[in-house]
Amino acid sequence: MTTTVRTQVAIVGAGPAGLVLSHLLAEAGIASVIIDQRSREDIEQTIRAGILEQGTVDLLATIPGSRVHTAGARHDGIELRFDGAGHRIDFPDLTGRAVWLYPQHEALKDLLAARIGAGQDLRFGVTATGVEDADGDRPRVIAVDDAGAGLEIEADFVVGADGSRSVVRKAISGSHGGLFREYPFAWFGILCEAGPSADELIYSNSPDGFALISQRSETVQRMYFQCAPDLDADSMSEAQIWDALQRRVPGTTLVEGPIFQRDVLRFRSFVAKELRHGRLAIVGDAAHTVPPTGAKGMNLAVADVLLLARALEALLVRSDAGLLDGFADAARDRIWKAQHFSWWMTSMLHVAPDASDFDRERQLGELRSVVESEAGRTYLAEGYTGWPFA
Ligand code: DHB
């Protein structure tokens, strides 16, 4: 049995992009239906990055019930560590902006509560399988729920906020993929019960490779170290993990504690060739993925969504397609800046398995030229705190 529902905007994916979009559309008086193949619990437990740009925080703070300012922690800087010494990058001094440490799953809990509280039509356990009439004025999302019942959502517009394996992207770009690059390393990530090892995040380059000492709370910490992409997360003992981390952060004594979560994050850079086709568009990870260094993923998703929400308001409230016609170029402008920033932070801080002595000395020269120059530190701080939203 298949049920058909009609709405103005069908949103596939209840991650940050889909949820923020439904909020902005509702503010403009536009109705939407969101589906997600995961359960609410799964979405709320997805462990992702923890750093929000100033602009992302300013937007989230306007959503009723947001805890970003009460449960999140403002960070005014980071430490870049290399060659045995730490160098602080002071964000407010350099840019007048800051970032917030607020884990993505906490932001998701807030967004889900806010949207459900506002009466949003939001369906969990519903998997999109395709989009029909992708060239017409009433595209339809074809979906199936966990019990096997069919659902069709007929809409004025379909948005794919459905992550890196996006079904909507296939309807937009057909066999065109996108532009991408792979990296010869991954991150080994842990969550542990321990106090913080430092006041601020440490991004460390060492002869053994990169490490990031991040945080979650006074009692839980998140840390990562560079590893081989095919490493099995269960192949290392806790002692080996602490040794690997500690060796990559010489000069800081890490506070150790029981490790209760571990994962290997493989990563790549990707930008879809087409971001929009007729009355379909993709945002967030469906449109692009970035390597994690610098935590641009969720922030870039929010930036896409701000642009798309304005374009959809013009289209659906004022029958003006102008902003929608400019959406892909406007989004791409920031996407490629964030792609560059994420690639730059990654390549500046990681040690490639085949790095020569020349590569290594050049990298240290690059790091010194960044931290020793106010222009260099400002460039990093602008990218990290996020360029102002258009
Ligand atoms: C975190 C992840 C990142 O990729 C980053 O650059 C900073 C922080 C985190 O998970 O805390």
XYZ file of N, CA and C and ligand atoms in Angstrom, residues 47-51 101 103 187 201 203 210 212-216 222-224 265 291-296 345 384, ligand 1:
95
model
N 27.828 10.464 16.341
C 28.981 11.237 16.831
C 29.639 11.935 15.645
N 29.648 13.229 15.687
C 30.304 14.013 14.632
C 31.161 15.084 15.289
N 31.585 16.037 14.484
C 32.502 17.059 14.995
C 31.806 17.972 15.999
N 32.615 18.777 16.658
C 32.074 19.566 17.759
C 32.247 21.065 17.643
N 32.753 21.563 16.517
C 33.041 23.001 16.452
C 32.054 23.715 15.529
N 32.329 25.161 20.996
C 32.413 23.714 21.069
C 31.032 23.235 21.511
N 28.833 19.736 20.501
C 28.808 18.556 19.636
C 27.567 18.531 18.742
N 41.518 9.187 10.385
C 41.639 9.550 11.804
C 41.162 8.390 12.661
N 41.513 23.612 22.062
C 41.860 22.491 21.186
C 43.315 22.616 20.729
N 45.854 21.358 17.760
C 46.088 20.729 16.459
C 47.593 20.538 16.361
N 49.694 13.574 12.611
C 48.812 14.583 13.207
C 48.052 14.034 14.414
N 44.698 15.621 17.096
C 43.810 16.707 17.515
C 43.302 16.372 18.908
N 43.572 17.257 19.858
C 43.076 17.063 21.221
C 41.872 17.973 21.371
N 40.681 17.371 21.267
C 39.445 18.142 21.398
C 38.785 17.775 22.726
N 37.585 18.259 22.918
C 36.915 18.108 24.215
C 35.431 17.834 23.994
N 34.782 17.378 25.010
C 33.329 17.293 25.001
C 32.741 17.964 26.238
N 37.336 14.202 23.528
C 37.393 13.632 22.183
C 38.797 13.891 21.637
N 39.451 12.845 21.162
C 40.795 13.005 20.601
C 40.901 12.168 19.330
N 41.789 12.603 18.455
C 41.988 11.907 17.187
C 43.479 11.827 16.898
N 37.848 7.106 11.024
C 37.125 7.969 10.080
C 37.934 8.087 8.800
N 37.362 16.919 4.337
C 38.084 16.222 5.401
C 37.819 16.943 6.717
N 37.907 16.250 7.848
C 37.392 16.815 9.100
C 38.237 17.941 9.709
N 39.507 18.061 9.313
C 40.393 19.034 9.958
C 39.833 20.452 9.811
N 39.455 21.063 10.921
C 38.865 22.393 10.883
C 37.350 22.377 11.037
N 36.743 21.179 11.014
C 35.329 21.008 11.355
C 34.386 21.853 10.509
N 34.563 21.843 9.211
C 33.723 22.666 8.340
C 32.398 21.996 7.954
N 44.316 22.860 5.917
C 44.574 22.456 7.308
C 45.048 20.997 7.345
N 38.693 29.476 10.014
C 38.247 28.621 11.123
C 36.939 29.141 11.725
C 36.380 18.195 16.430
C 36.515 17.676 15.154
C 37.207 18.370 14.208
O 37.322 17.880 12.948
C 37.810 19.580 14.500
O 38.527 20.221 13.547
C 37.679 20.100 15.771
C 36.968 19.401 16.732
C 35.643 17.441 17.467
O 35.069 16.391 17.150
O 35.639 17.867 18.616
